[in-house]
Amino acid sequence: MNKVEAKTGWSVVQKARESNRFRALHIITEIIDEFIEFHGDRLYSDDASFVCGIGLLDSLPVTIIAEQKGTNTKENLERNFGMPHPEGYRKALRLMKQAEKFNRPIITFIDTPGAYCGIGAEERGQGESIARNLMEMSSLKVPIIAIVVSEGGSGGALAISVSDEIWMFENSVYSILSPEGFASILWKDSSRASEAANMMKLTAGDLKKLGIIEKIIKEDKEEKLIFKHLKKNLIEKMEELKEKKTSVLLEERYKKYRSIGELIE
């Protein structure tokens, strides 16, 4: 991949979708100590496309909410290719409300092409579960940082991205839908996905310029060094956010999303 190609939206989409790309659990293993996973939404079942739990960021207790893809066909089938069901979002919300109760900051890892759109998911309230997460996260009284690992698609990503800051890995994408979906709607031709990707402003560089995200995590080193740098940045930012009064934290979060809304309008 040459330097010109590396800057196109489609080339970044392809990089984000590589089967050997690191996943949320890889990052969690490297930066979180004593991680304990929690299961189930206490209503229906446990959704394996979400890994949720608690652990230590250095010495700071945090809650982790992570969308998880597999690294091979077997794992992807178990993880539903990172496409959550309603019970996944409800599990995530259960853990986020618990974090608020015990005053634990929240880190979310976004890695999904979109929420699962099967009949069963719709019957169990897919849209409602995503909408509830958006509403609840906007007023959670603890610091929240959302990190886009590879694909951040549609409401499946938005449902865990309402946060004080959004960070993106350099070779990740964050958008309202997939390039294939965009091309299908705009031109009735999904084969024009590469053309759509180059129009959608879905790369980390595009979104940083637009003010949608706050930080780009460079991928110019080996993985362990990338994750070490990420951990250092998270510790520093969480300490900064924890110093803010709750009223200030919520007001700044509100203003952030009002300004994004005005930009979209």
PDB file of C-alpha atoms in Angstrom, residues 22-35 56-58 109 222-232 234:
ATOM      1  CA  PHE A  22      -5.894  -6.777  17.028  1.00  0.00           C
ATOM      2  CA  ARG A  23      -9.206  -6.981  18.866  1.00  0.00           C
ATOM      3  CA  ALA A  24     -10.549  -5.406  22.046  1.00  0.00           C
ATOM      4  CA  LEU A  25      -9.519  -8.381  24.193  1.00  0.00           C
ATOM      5  CA  HIS A  26      -5.928  -8.010  22.975  1.00  0.00           C
ATOM      6  CA  ILE A  27      -5.908  -4.426  24.198  1.00  0.00           C
ATOM      7  CA  ILE A  28      -7.655  -5.238  27.481  1.00  0.00           C
ATOM      8  CA  THR A  29      -5.076  -7.936  28.225  1.00  0.00           C
ATOM      9  CA  GLU A  30      -2.241  -5.457  27.690  1.00  0.00           C
ATOM     10  CA  ILE A  31      -3.551  -2.404  29.550  1.00  0.00           C
ATOM     11  CA  ILE A  32      -5.971  -3.671  32.224  1.00  0.00           C
ATOM     12  CA  ASP A  33      -4.839  -5.615  35.292  1.00  0.00           C
ATOM     13  CA  GLU A  34      -6.998  -8.143  37.174  1.00  0.00           C
ATOM     14  CA  PHE A  35      -9.793  -7.992  34.618  1.00  0.00           C
ATOM     15  CA  LEU A  56      -7.486  -1.845  37.099  1.00  0.00           C
ATOM     16  CA  LEU A  57      -6.000   0.810  34.835  1.00  0.00           C
ATOM     17  CA  ASP A  58      -2.719   1.097  36.692  1.00  0.00           C
ATOM     18  CA  PHE A 109     -13.960  -0.260  22.885  1.00  0.00           C
ATOM     19  CA  GLU A 222       4.728  -2.716  17.292  1.00  0.00           C
ATOM     20  CA  GLU A 223       1.488  -3.554  19.076  1.00  0.00           C
ATOM     21  CA  LYS A 224       2.881  -3.739  22.612  1.00  0.00           C
ATOM     22  CA  LEU A 225       4.349  -0.251  22.305  1.00  0.00           C
ATOM     23  CA  ILE A 226       1.107   1.103  20.823  1.00  0.00           C
ATOM     24  CA  PHE A 227      -0.868  -0.312  23.746  1.00  0.00           C
ATOM     25  CA  LYS A 228       1.695   0.937  26.273  1.00  0.00           C
ATOM     26  CA  HIS A 229       1.332   4.447  24.865  1.00  0.00           C
ATOM     27  CA  LEU A 230      -2.464   4.106  24.894  1.00  0.00           C
ATOM     28  CA  LYS A 231      -2.405   3.062  28.558  1.00  0.00           C
ATOM     29  CA  LYS A 232      -0.281   6.078  29.482  1.00  0.00           C
ATOM     30  CA  LEU A 234      -5.719   6.832  29.299  1.00  0.00           C
TER      31      LEU A 234
END
